[in-house]
Amino acid sequence: MSRQDSNSRDEKRIIVALDFADEAGALRLLDRLDPAKCRAKIGKELFTACGPGLLRQVHERDFEIFLDLKFHDIPNTVAGAVAAAAGLPGVWMLNVHASGGRAMLEAAVAVAKAARGEKSPRIVGVTVLTSLNDGDLAQIGLATGNARDQVLRLARLCESAGLHGLVCSAAEAAMLRRELGPEMLLVTPGIRRPEDSPEDQKRVMGPAEAVAAGADYLVVGRPIARAKDPAAALETFCSEIHGNLPNLS
Ligand code: C5P
């Protein structure tokens, strides 16, 4: 099934980042949110602190999980990690670093399919971390163009290795959608409504603009997690994107 077909009926476009140091904070937030309206992202901090037991609790609350552990290692090790992650309860999406290379990316896709077949978690690639600029790339020896060229090079590698999509800045979404066409899923953090503080995010985009630029899923942390009424904040994100979704309207 194509991305457009499988994704067109997906109303849960917001992925709420559970950026908490412990289980209690994360579960308290989830108990205030409706799993029919969003998914949950578990990253390195929370997973390292709480382990797989937390995923069971999130899954029992009916939330689908984006396991944001950004695997990057030799193909055999990443294959083992992806197989283990695909076997955890509720894992709907997971990610790997595109710069791990073709063999590593293909191994990740293959083991996820072998573990779960058609129900394989979506595997998305991280191209260039949005915290790195052209100077940082030159410093680590990637002076073969600029950050945009590097993002596109790695995006094409992810596509040809069979990944389902990419994690990218909303500012890159329009360029990637234009260059890659409609199939690759684009998952974008750095989303803010006008009333939200950008905090440490340097380049932010509104939810409606991000989906209009071609983003499929929006990762939102503090604007929902730290809102007085997280359910109401989620509702405003959902209503802002609805109507701007080319596949849903
Ligand atoms: O609170 P906020 O909405 O800024 O949270 C964004 C989430 O997306 C955090 O979990 C952050 O680690 C993640 N993220 C990001 N930028 C990236 C990749 C992931 O902000 N390039």
PDB file of C-alpha atoms and ligand atoms in Angstrom:
ATOM      1  CA  MET A   1       0.000   0.000   0.000  1.00  0.00           C
ATOM      2  CA  SER A   2       1.397   3.446  -0.864  1.00  0.00           C
ATOM      3  CA  ARG A   3       2.110   6.125   1.700  1.00  0.00           C
ATOM      4  CA  GLN A   4      -0.767   8.164   0.362  1.00  0.00           C
ATOM      5  CA  ASP A   5      -3.207   5.254   0.684  1.00  0.00           C
ATOM      6  CA  SER A   6      -2.068   4.027   4.078  1.00  0.00           C
ATOM      7  CA  ASN A   7      -1.693   7.500   5.477  1.00  0.00           C
ATOM      8  CA  SER A   8      -4.776   9.179   4.101  1.00  0.00           C
ATOM      9  CA  ARG A   9      -7.006   7.828   6.849  1.00  0.00           C
ATOM     10  CA  ASP A  10      -4.563   8.551   9.653  1.00  0.00           C
ATOM     11  CA  GLU A  11      -6.029  11.287  11.811  1.00  0.00           C
ATOM     12  CA  LYS A  12      -3.346  11.044  14.503  1.00  0.00           C
ATOM     13  CA  ARG A  13      -0.777  13.460  13.126  1.00  0.00           C
ATOM     14  CA  ILE A  14       0.550  14.746  16.444  1.00  0.00           C
ATOM     15  CA  ILE A  15       3.244  12.790  18.258  1.00  0.00           C
ATOM     16  CA  VAL A  16       3.613  14.048  21.820  1.00  0.00           C
ATOM     17  CA  ALA A  17       7.248  13.944  23.013  1.00  0.00           C
ATOM     18  CA  LEU A  18       7.448  12.430  26.504  1.00  0.00           C
ATOM     19  CA  ASP A  19      10.534  14.382  27.528  1.00  0.00           C
ATOM     20  CA  PHE A  20      10.461  13.446  31.199  1.00  0.00           C
ATOM     21  CA  ALA A  21      13.157  12.105  33.503  1.00  0.00           C
ATOM     22  CA  ASP A  22      10.849   9.536  35.069  1.00  0.00           C
ATOM     23  CA  GLU A  23       7.832   7.381  34.466  1.00  0.00           C
ATOM     24  CA  ALA A  24       5.492   9.266  36.799  1.00  0.00           C
ATOM     25  CA  GLY A  25       5.646  12.509  34.803  1.00  0.00           C
ATOM     26  CA  ALA A  26       5.188  10.733  31.491  1.00  0.00           C
ATOM     27  CA  LEU A  27       2.208   8.665  32.626  1.00  0.00           C
ATOM     28  CA  ARG A  28       0.583  11.644  34.344  1.00  0.00           C
ATOM     29  CA  LEU A  29       0.650  13.482  31.013  1.00  0.00           C
ATOM     30  CA  LEU A  30      -0.667  10.493  29.041  1.00  0.00           C
ATOM     31  CA  ASP A  31      -3.541  10.079  31.493  1.00  0.00           C
ATOM     32  CA  ARG A  32      -4.701  13.534  30.415  1.00  0.00           C
ATOM     33  CA  LEU A  33      -4.497  12.838  26.666  1.00  0.00           C
ATOM     34  CA  ASP A  34      -6.730  10.879  24.313  1.00  0.00           C
ATOM     35  CA  PRO A  35      -4.903   8.042  22.485  1.00  0.00           C
ATOM     36  CA  ALA A  36      -7.358   8.436  19.600  1.00  0.00           C
ATOM     37  CA  LYS A  37      -5.918  11.902  18.950  1.00  0.00           C
ATOM     38  CA  CYS A  38      -2.142  11.511  19.252  1.00  0.00           C
ATOM     39  CA  ARG A  39       0.791   9.145  19.597  1.00  0.00           C
ATOM     40  CA  ALA A  40       3.638   9.217  22.115  1.00  0.00           C
ATOM     41  CA  LYS A  41       7.378   9.583  21.568  1.00  0.00           C
ATOM     42  CA  ILE A  42       9.800   7.946  24.000  1.00  0.00           C
ATOM     43  CA  GLY A  43      13.377   9.132  23.639  1.00  0.00           C
ATOM     44  CA  LYS A  44      16.776   8.268  25.066  1.00  0.00           C
ATOM     45  CA  GLU A  45      16.325   9.970  28.445  1.00  0.00           C
ATOM     46  CA  LEU A  46      13.081   8.276  29.419  1.00  0.00           C
ATOM     47  CA  PHE A  47      13.962   4.910  27.882  1.00  0.00           C
ATOM     48  CA  THR A  48      17.349   4.833  29.609  1.00  0.00           C
ATOM     49  CA  ALA A  49      15.757   5.727  32.925  1.00  0.00           C
ATOM     50  CA  CYS A  50      12.726   3.421  32.736  1.00  0.00           C
ATOM     51  CA  GLY A  51      13.445   0.655  30.218  1.00  0.00           C
ATOM     52  CA  PRO A  52      10.985  -1.451  28.254  1.00  0.00           C
ATOM     53  CA  GLY A  53       8.536  -1.720  31.184  1.00  0.00           C
ATOM     54  CA  LEU A  54       7.442   1.812  30.475  1.00  0.00           C
ATOM     55  CA  LEU A  55       6.434   0.899  26.921  1.00  0.00           C
ATOM     56  CA  ARG A  56       4.073  -1.713  28.308  1.00  0.00           C
ATOM     57  CA  GLN A  57       2.380   0.895  30.452  1.00  0.00           C
ATOM     58  CA  VAL A  58       2.093   3.343  27.560  1.00  0.00           C
ATOM     59  CA  HIS A  59       0.747   0.599  25.323  1.00  0.00           C
ATOM     60  CA  GLU A  60      -1.788  -0.462  27.982  1.00  0.00           C
ATOM     61  CA  ARG A  61      -3.111   3.087  27.807  1.00  0.00           C
ATOM     62  CA  ASP A  62      -3.680   2.486  24.060  1.00  0.00           C
ATOM     63  CA  PHE A  63      -0.997   4.869  22.813  1.00  0.00           C
ATOM     64  CA  GLU A  64       1.097   3.911  19.802  1.00  0.00           C
ATOM     65  CA  ILE A  65       4.776   4.646  20.361  1.00  0.00           C
ATOM     66  CA  PHE A  66       7.511   6.322  18.357  1.00  0.00           C
ATOM     67  CA  LEU A  67      10.675   4.875  19.932  1.00  0.00           C
ATOM     68  CA  ASP A  68      13.210   7.647  19.317  1.00  0.00           C
ATOM     69  CA  LEU A  69      16.522   5.931  20.059  1.00  0.00           C
ATOM     70  CA  LYS A  70      18.305   6.917  16.808  1.00  0.00           C
ATOM     71  CA  PHE A  71      20.252   3.690  16.340  1.00  0.00           C
ATOM     72  CA  HIS A  72      23.696   4.085  14.716  1.00  0.00           C
ATOM     73  CA  ASP A  73      26.148   1.189  14.757  1.00  0.00           C
ATOM     74  CA  ILE A  74      27.441  -1.635  12.572  1.00  0.00           C
ATOM     75  CA  PRO A  75      24.673  -3.374  10.581  1.00  0.00           C
ATOM     76  CA  ASN A  76      24.627  -6.509  12.744  1.00  0.00           C
ATOM     77  CA  THR A  77      24.245  -4.528  15.971  1.00  0.00           C
ATOM     78  CA  VAL A  78      21.552  -2.241  14.566  1.00  0.00           C
ATOM     79  CA  ALA A  79      19.698  -5.260  13.187  1.00  0.00           C
ATOM     80  CA  GLY A  80      19.669  -6.773  16.686  1.00  0.00           C
ATOM     81  CA  ALA A  81      18.522  -3.516  18.256  1.00  0.00           C
ATOM     82  CA  VAL A  82      15.747  -3.028  15.694  1.00  0.00           C
ATOM     83  CA  ALA A  83      14.560  -6.624  16.131  1.00  0.00           C
ATOM     84  CA  ALA A  84      14.425  -6.077  19.902  1.00  0.00           C
ATOM     85  CA  ALA A  85      12.632  -2.729  19.520  1.00  0.00           C
ATOM     86  CA  ALA A  86      10.122  -4.158  17.040  1.00  0.00           C
ATOM     87  CA  GLY A  87       9.244  -6.792  19.624  1.00  0.00           C
ATOM     88  CA  LEU A  88       8.429  -4.254  22.352  1.00  0.00           C
ATOM     89  CA  PRO A  89       4.772  -3.491  23.038  1.00  0.00           C
ATOM     90  CA  GLY A  90       3.197  -0.648  21.094  1.00  0.00           C
ATOM     91  CA  VAL A  91       6.167   0.330  18.919  1.00  0.00           C
ATOM     92  CA  TRP A  92       4.678   1.966  15.820  1.00  0.00           C
ATOM     93  CA  MET A  93       7.728   3.889  14.607  1.00  0.00           C
ATOM     94  CA  LEU A  94      11.457   3.839  15.329  1.00  0.00           C
ATOM     95  CA  ASN A  95      14.455   5.635  13.932  1.00  0.00           C
ATOM     96  CA  VAL A  96      18.039   5.135  12.834  1.00  0.00           C
ATOM     97  CA  HIS A  97      20.797   7.509  11.736  1.00  0.00           C
ATOM     98  CA  ALA A  98      20.974   7.650   7.949  1.00  0.00           C
ATOM     99  CA  SER A  99      24.734   8.209   8.192  1.00  0.00           C
ATOM    100  CA  GLY A 100      25.096   4.603   9.388  1.00  0.00           C
ATOM    101  CA  GLY A 101      25.171   3.724   5.684  1.00  0.00           C
ATOM    102  CA  ARG A 102      23.220   1.599   3.240  1.00  0.00           C
ATOM    103  CA  ALA A 103      23.980  -1.821   4.733  1.00  0.00           C
ATOM    104  CA  MET A 104      22.895  -0.675   8.175  1.00  0.00           C
ATOM    105  CA  LEU A 105      19.685   0.911   6.826  1.00  0.00           C
ATOM    106  CA  GLU A 106      18.772  -2.147   4.764  1.00  0.00           C
ATOM    107  CA  ALA A 107      19.431  -4.427   7.731  1.00  0.00           C
ATOM    108  CA  ALA A 108      17.097  -2.316   9.891  1.00  0.00           C
ATOM    109  CA  VAL A 109      14.269  -2.523   7.354  1.00  0.00           C
ATOM    110  CA  ALA A 110      14.779  -6.251   6.778  1.00  0.00           C
ATOM    111  CA  VAL A 111      14.695  -7.303  10.427  1.00  0.00           C
ATOM    112  CA  ALA A 112      11.687  -5.117  11.225  1.00  0.00           C
ATOM    113  CA  LYS A 113       9.796  -6.777   8.372  1.00  0.00           C
ATOM    114  CA  ALA A 114      10.944 -10.210   9.450  1.00  0.00           C
ATOM    115  CA  ALA A 115       9.793  -9.533  13.016  1.00  0.00           C
ATOM    116  CA  ARG A 116       6.401  -8.058  12.291  1.00  0.00           C
ATOM    117  CA  GLY A 117       5.656  -8.503   8.560  1.00  0.00           C
ATOM    118  CA  GLU A 118       3.015  -6.066   7.306  1.00  0.00           C
ATOM    119  CA  LYS A 119       2.746  -4.700  10.835  1.00  0.00           C
ATOM    120  CA  SER A 120       6.413  -3.699  10.806  1.00  0.00           C
ATOM    121  CA  PRO A 121       7.042  -0.473  12.681  1.00  0.00           C
ATOM    122  CA  ARG A 122       7.749   2.423  10.374  1.00  0.00           C
ATOM    123  CA  ILE A 123      11.476   2.998  10.177  1.00  0.00           C
ATOM    124  CA  VAL A 124      12.488   6.605   9.685  1.00  0.00           C
ATOM    125  CA  GLY A 125      15.960   7.998   9.109  1.00  0.00           C
ATOM    126  CA  VAL A 126      17.606  10.958  10.809  1.00  0.00           C
ATOM    127  CA  THR A 127      19.593  12.823   8.147  1.00  0.00           C
ATOM    128  CA  VAL A 128      21.542  15.744   9.650  1.00  0.00           C
ATOM    129  CA  LEU A 129      20.764  16.647  13.260  1.00  0.00           C
ATOM    130  CA  THR A 130      19.140  20.076  13.241  1.00  0.00           C
ATOM    131  CA  SER A 131      21.630  21.110  15.923  1.00  0.00           C
ATOM    132  CA  LEU A 132      24.455  20.950  13.324  1.00  0.00           C
ATOM    133  CA  ASN A 133      25.199  23.800  10.904  1.00  0.00           C
ATOM    134  CA  ASP A 134      27.561  23.983   7.912  1.00  0.00           C
ATOM    135  CA  GLY A 135      30.521  24.822  10.212  1.00  0.00           C
ATOM    136  CA  ASP A 136      29.845  21.810  12.414  1.00  0.00           C
ATOM    137  CA  LEU A 137      29.662  19.536   9.362  1.00  0.00           C
ATOM    138  CA  ALA A 138      32.994  20.845   8.080  1.00  0.00           C
ATOM    139  CA  GLN A 139      34.502  20.247  11.516  1.00  0.00           C
ATOM    140  CA  ILE A 140      33.552  16.559  11.447  1.00  0.00           C
ATOM    141  CA  GLY A 141      34.873  16.182   7.910  1.00  0.00           C
ATOM    142  CA  LEU A 142      31.615  16.523   6.010  1.00  0.00           C
ATOM    143  CA  ALA A 143      32.637  19.512   3.916  1.00  0.00           C
ATOM    144  CA  THR A 144      31.195  18.138   0.695  1.00  0.00           C
ATOM    145  CA  GLY A 145      28.644  20.894   0.167  1.00  0.00           C
ATOM    146  CA  ASN A 146      26.324  22.357   2.755  1.00  0.00           C
ATOM    147  CA  ALA A 147      23.849  20.974   5.271  1.00  0.00           C
ATOM    148  CA  ARG A 148      21.026  21.038   2.721  1.00  0.00           C
ATOM    149  CA  ASP A 149      23.024  18.923   0.225  1.00  0.00           C
ATOM    150  CA  GLN A 150      23.898  16.486   2.977  1.00  0.00           C
ATOM    151  CA  VAL A 151      20.245  16.208   4.071  1.00  0.00           C
ATOM    152  CA  LEU A 152      19.177  15.478   0.508  1.00  0.00           C
ATOM    153  CA  ARG A 153      21.978  12.958  -0.087  1.00  0.00           C
ATOM    154  CA  LEU A 154      21.049  11.042   3.066  1.00  0.00           C
ATOM    155  CA  ALA A 155      17.319  11.340   2.345  1.00  0.00           C
ATOM    156  CA  ARG A 156      17.815   9.689  -1.043  1.00  0.00           C
ATOM    157  CA  LEU A 157      19.901   6.968   0.585  1.00  0.00           C
ATOM    158  CA  CYS A 158      17.096   6.295   3.094  1.00  0.00           C
ATOM    159  CA  GLU A 159      14.565   6.136   0.271  1.00  0.00           C
ATOM    160  CA  SER A 160      16.610   3.713  -1.803  1.00  0.00           C
ATOM    161  CA  ALA A 161      17.326   1.536   1.261  1.00  0.00           C
ATOM    162  CA  GLY A 162      13.573   1.071   1.759  1.00  0.00           C
ATOM    163  CA  LEU A 163      12.971   3.221   4.838  1.00  0.00           C
ATOM    164  CA  HIS A 164       9.445   4.512   5.329  1.00  0.00           C
ATOM    165  CA  GLY A 165      10.424   8.102   5.966  1.00  0.00           C
ATOM    166  CA  LEU A 166      12.616  10.743   7.524  1.00  0.00           C
ATOM    167  CA  VAL A 167      12.850  12.879  10.609  1.00  0.00           C
ATOM    168  CA  CYS A 168      13.527  16.406   9.401  1.00  0.00           C
ATOM    169  CA  SER A 169      13.156  20.049  10.257  1.00  0.00           C
ATOM    170  CA  ALA A 170       9.831  21.507   9.108  1.00  0.00           C
ATOM    171  CA  ALA A 171      11.964  24.042   7.250  1.00  0.00           C
ATOM    172  CA  GLU A 172      13.261  21.175   5.072  1.00  0.00           C
ATOM    173  CA  ALA A 173       9.870  19.539   4.509  1.00  0.00           C
ATOM    174  CA  ALA A 174       8.882  21.428   1.354  1.00  0.00           C
ATOM    175  CA  MET A 175      12.272  20.829  -0.291  1.00  0.00           C
ATOM    176  CA  LEU A 176      12.216  17.119   0.619  1.00  0.00           C
ATOM    177  CA  ARG A 177       8.641  16.670  -0.548  1.00  0.00           C
ATOM    178  CA  ARG A 178       9.504  18.362  -3.859  1.00  0.00           C
ATOM    179  CA  GLU A 179      12.661  16.287  -4.363  1.00  0.00           C
ATOM    180  CA  LEU A 180      11.379  12.917  -3.111  1.00  0.00           C
ATOM    181  CA  GLY A 181       7.736  12.962  -4.191  1.00  0.00           C
ATOM    182  CA  PRO A 182       4.734  11.872  -2.151  1.00  0.00           C
ATOM    183  CA  GLU A 183       5.785   8.502  -0.721  1.00  0.00           C
ATOM    184  CA  MET A 184       8.308   9.188   2.052  1.00  0.00           C
ATOM    185  CA  LEU A 185       6.840   9.993   5.467  1.00  0.00           C
ATOM    186  CA  LEU A 186       8.137  13.267   6.867  1.00  0.00           C
ATOM    187  CA  VAL A 187       8.224  13.600  10.658  1.00  0.00           C
ATOM    188  CA  THR A 188       8.983  17.110  11.898  1.00  0.00           C
ATOM    189  CA  PRO A 189       9.812  18.472  15.371  1.00  0.00           C
ATOM    190  CA  GLY A 190      10.231  22.182  16.200  1.00  0.00           C
ATOM    191  CA  ILE A 191       6.502  22.946  15.944  1.00  0.00           C
ATOM    192  CA  ARG A 192       5.047  25.987  17.682  1.00  0.00           C
ATOM    193  CA  ARG A 193       1.803  27.944  17.585  1.00  0.00           C
ATOM    194  CA  PRO A 194       2.172  31.750  17.678  1.00  0.00           C
ATOM    195  CA  GLU A 195       1.419  31.763  21.413  1.00  0.00           C
ATOM    196  CA  ASP A 196       4.128  29.177  22.234  1.00  0.00           C
ATOM    197  CA  SER A 197       7.633  30.093  23.337  1.00  0.00           C
ATOM    198  CA  PRO A 198      10.292  28.695  20.965  1.00  0.00           C
ATOM    199  CA  GLU A 199      12.478  27.849  23.992  1.00  0.00           C
ATOM    200  CA  ASP A 200      15.680  26.239  22.676  1.00  0.00           C
ATOM    201  CA  GLN A 201      14.293  25.561  19.170  1.00  0.00           C
ATOM    202  CA  LYS A 202      15.936  27.970  16.733  1.00  0.00           C
ATOM    203  CA  ARG A 203      13.794  27.504  13.635  1.00  0.00           C
ATOM    204  CA  VAL A 204      10.175  26.785  14.438  1.00  0.00           C
ATOM    205  CA  MET A 205       7.099  26.442  12.259  1.00  0.00           C
ATOM    206  CA  GLY A 206       3.379  26.506  12.973  1.00  0.00           C
ATOM    207  CA  PRO A 207       1.382  23.258  12.736  1.00  0.00           C
ATOM    208  CA  ALA A 208      -0.707  24.359   9.749  1.00  0.00           C
ATOM    209  CA  GLU A 209       2.355  25.601   7.847  1.00  0.00           C
ATOM    210  CA  ALA A 210       4.262  22.367   8.561  1.00  0.00           C
ATOM    211  CA  VAL A 211       1.561  20.122   7.098  1.00  0.00           C
ATOM    212  CA  ALA A 212       1.080  22.508   4.183  1.00  0.00           C
ATOM    213  CA  ALA A 213       4.838  22.133   3.532  1.00  0.00           C
ATOM    214  CA  GLY A 214       4.388  18.346   3.318  1.00  0.00           C
ATOM    215  CA  ALA A 215       4.965  17.080   6.871  1.00  0.00           C
ATOM    216  CA  ASP A 216       2.955  13.965   7.793  1.00  0.00           C
ATOM    217  CA  TYR A 217       3.588  13.786  11.535  1.00  0.00           C
ATOM    218  CA  LEU A 218       4.413  16.630  13.902  1.00  0.00           C
ATOM    219  CA  VAL A 219       6.454  15.980  17.049  1.00  0.00           C
ATOM    220  CA  VAL A 220       5.308  18.350  19.789  1.00  0.00           C
ATOM    221  CA  GLY A 221       6.789  18.406  23.276  1.00  0.00           C
ATOM    222  CA  ARG A 222       6.619  21.335  25.661  1.00  0.00           C
ATOM    223  CA  PRO A 223       3.681  23.209  24.088  1.00  0.00           C
ATOM    224  CA  ILE A 224       1.490  20.231  25.072  1.00  0.00           C
ATOM    225  CA  ALA A 225       3.416  18.646  27.959  1.00  0.00           C
ATOM    226  CA  ARG A 226       3.787  21.898  29.874  1.00  0.00           C
ATOM    227  CA  ALA A 227       0.386  23.382  29.046  1.00  0.00           C
ATOM    228  CA  LYS A 228      -1.993  23.971  31.958  1.00  0.00           C
ATOM    229  CA  ASP A 229      -4.509  21.883  30.066  1.00  0.00           C
ATOM    230  CA  PRO A 230      -2.596  19.440  27.807  1.00  0.00           C
ATOM    231  CA  ALA A 231      -5.789  17.989  26.285  1.00  0.00           C
ATOM    232  CA  ALA A 232      -6.974  21.450  25.262  1.00  0.00           C
ATOM    233  CA  ALA A 233      -3.537  22.270  23.808  1.00  0.00           C
ATOM    234  CA  LEU A 234      -3.577  19.016  21.811  1.00  0.00           C
ATOM    235  CA  GLU A 235      -7.027  19.902  20.548  1.00  0.00           C
ATOM    236  CA  THR A 236      -5.810  23.244  19.190  1.00  0.00           C
ATOM    237  CA  PHE A 237      -2.896  21.557  17.385  1.00  0.00           C
ATOM    238  CA  CYS A 238      -5.298  19.040  15.849  1.00  0.00           C
ATOM    239  CA  SER A 239      -7.762  21.673  14.734  1.00  0.00           C
ATOM    240  CA  GLU A 240      -5.001  23.851  13.261  1.00  0.00           C
ATOM    241  CA  ILE A 241      -3.698  21.041  11.080  1.00  0.00           C
ATOM    242  CA  HIS A 242      -7.068  19.688  10.049  1.00  0.00           C
ATOM    243  CA  GLY A 243      -8.073  21.282   6.796  1.00  0.00           C
ATOM    244  CA  ASN A 244      -4.429  21.816   5.831  1.00  0.00           C
ATOM    245  CA  LEU A 245      -3.869  18.100   5.402  1.00  0.00           C
ATOM    246  CA  PRO A 246      -3.918  17.404   1.685  1.00  0.00           C
ATOM    247  CA  ASN A 247      -4.896  13.769   2.318  1.00  0.00           C
ATOM    248  CA  LEU A 248      -7.618  14.375   4.846  1.00  0.00           C
ATOM    249  CA  SER A 249      -9.542  17.350   3.581  1.00  0.00           C
TER     250      SER A 249
HETATM  251  O1  C5P B   1       9.460  20.544  23.398  1.00  0.00           O
HETATM  252  P1  C5P B   1       9.672  20.459  21.917  1.00  0.00           P
HETATM  253  O2  C5P B   1       8.387  20.576  21.111  1.00  0.00           O
HETATM  254  O3  C5P B   1      10.746  21.405  21.430  1.00  0.00           O
HETATM  255  O4  C5P B   1      10.203  18.957  21.704  1.00  0.00           O
HETATM  256  C1  C5P B   1      10.636  18.488  20.454  1.00  0.00           C
HETATM  257  C2  C5P B   1      11.023  17.040  20.543  1.00  0.00           C
HETATM  258  O5  C5P B   1      11.544  16.642  19.283  1.00  0.00           O
HETATM  259  C3  C5P B   1      12.092  16.725  21.577  1.00  0.00           C
HETATM  260  O6  C5P B   1      11.848  15.383  22.050  1.00  0.00           O
HETATM  261  C4  C5P B   1      13.375  16.741  20.775  1.00  0.00           C
HETATM  262  O7  C5P B   1      14.374  15.927  21.320  1.00  0.00           O
HETATM  263  C5  C5P B   1      12.898  16.187  19.430  1.00  0.00           C
HETATM  264  N1  C5P B   1      13.717  16.566  18.281  1.00  0.00           N
HETATM  265  C6  C5P B   1      13.977  17.869  17.932  1.00  0.00           C
HETATM  266  N2  C5P B   1      14.763  18.154  16.839  1.00  0.00           N
HETATM  267  C7  C5P B   1      15.290  17.176  16.109  1.00  0.00           C
HETATM  268  C8  C5P B   1      15.015  15.839  16.421  1.00  0.00           C
HETATM  269  C9  C5P B   1      14.225  15.565  17.541  1.00  0.00           C
HETATM  270  O8  C5P B   1      13.480  18.788  18.588  1.00  0.00           O
HETATM  271  N3  C5P B   1      15.995  17.468  15.043  1.00  0.00           N
END
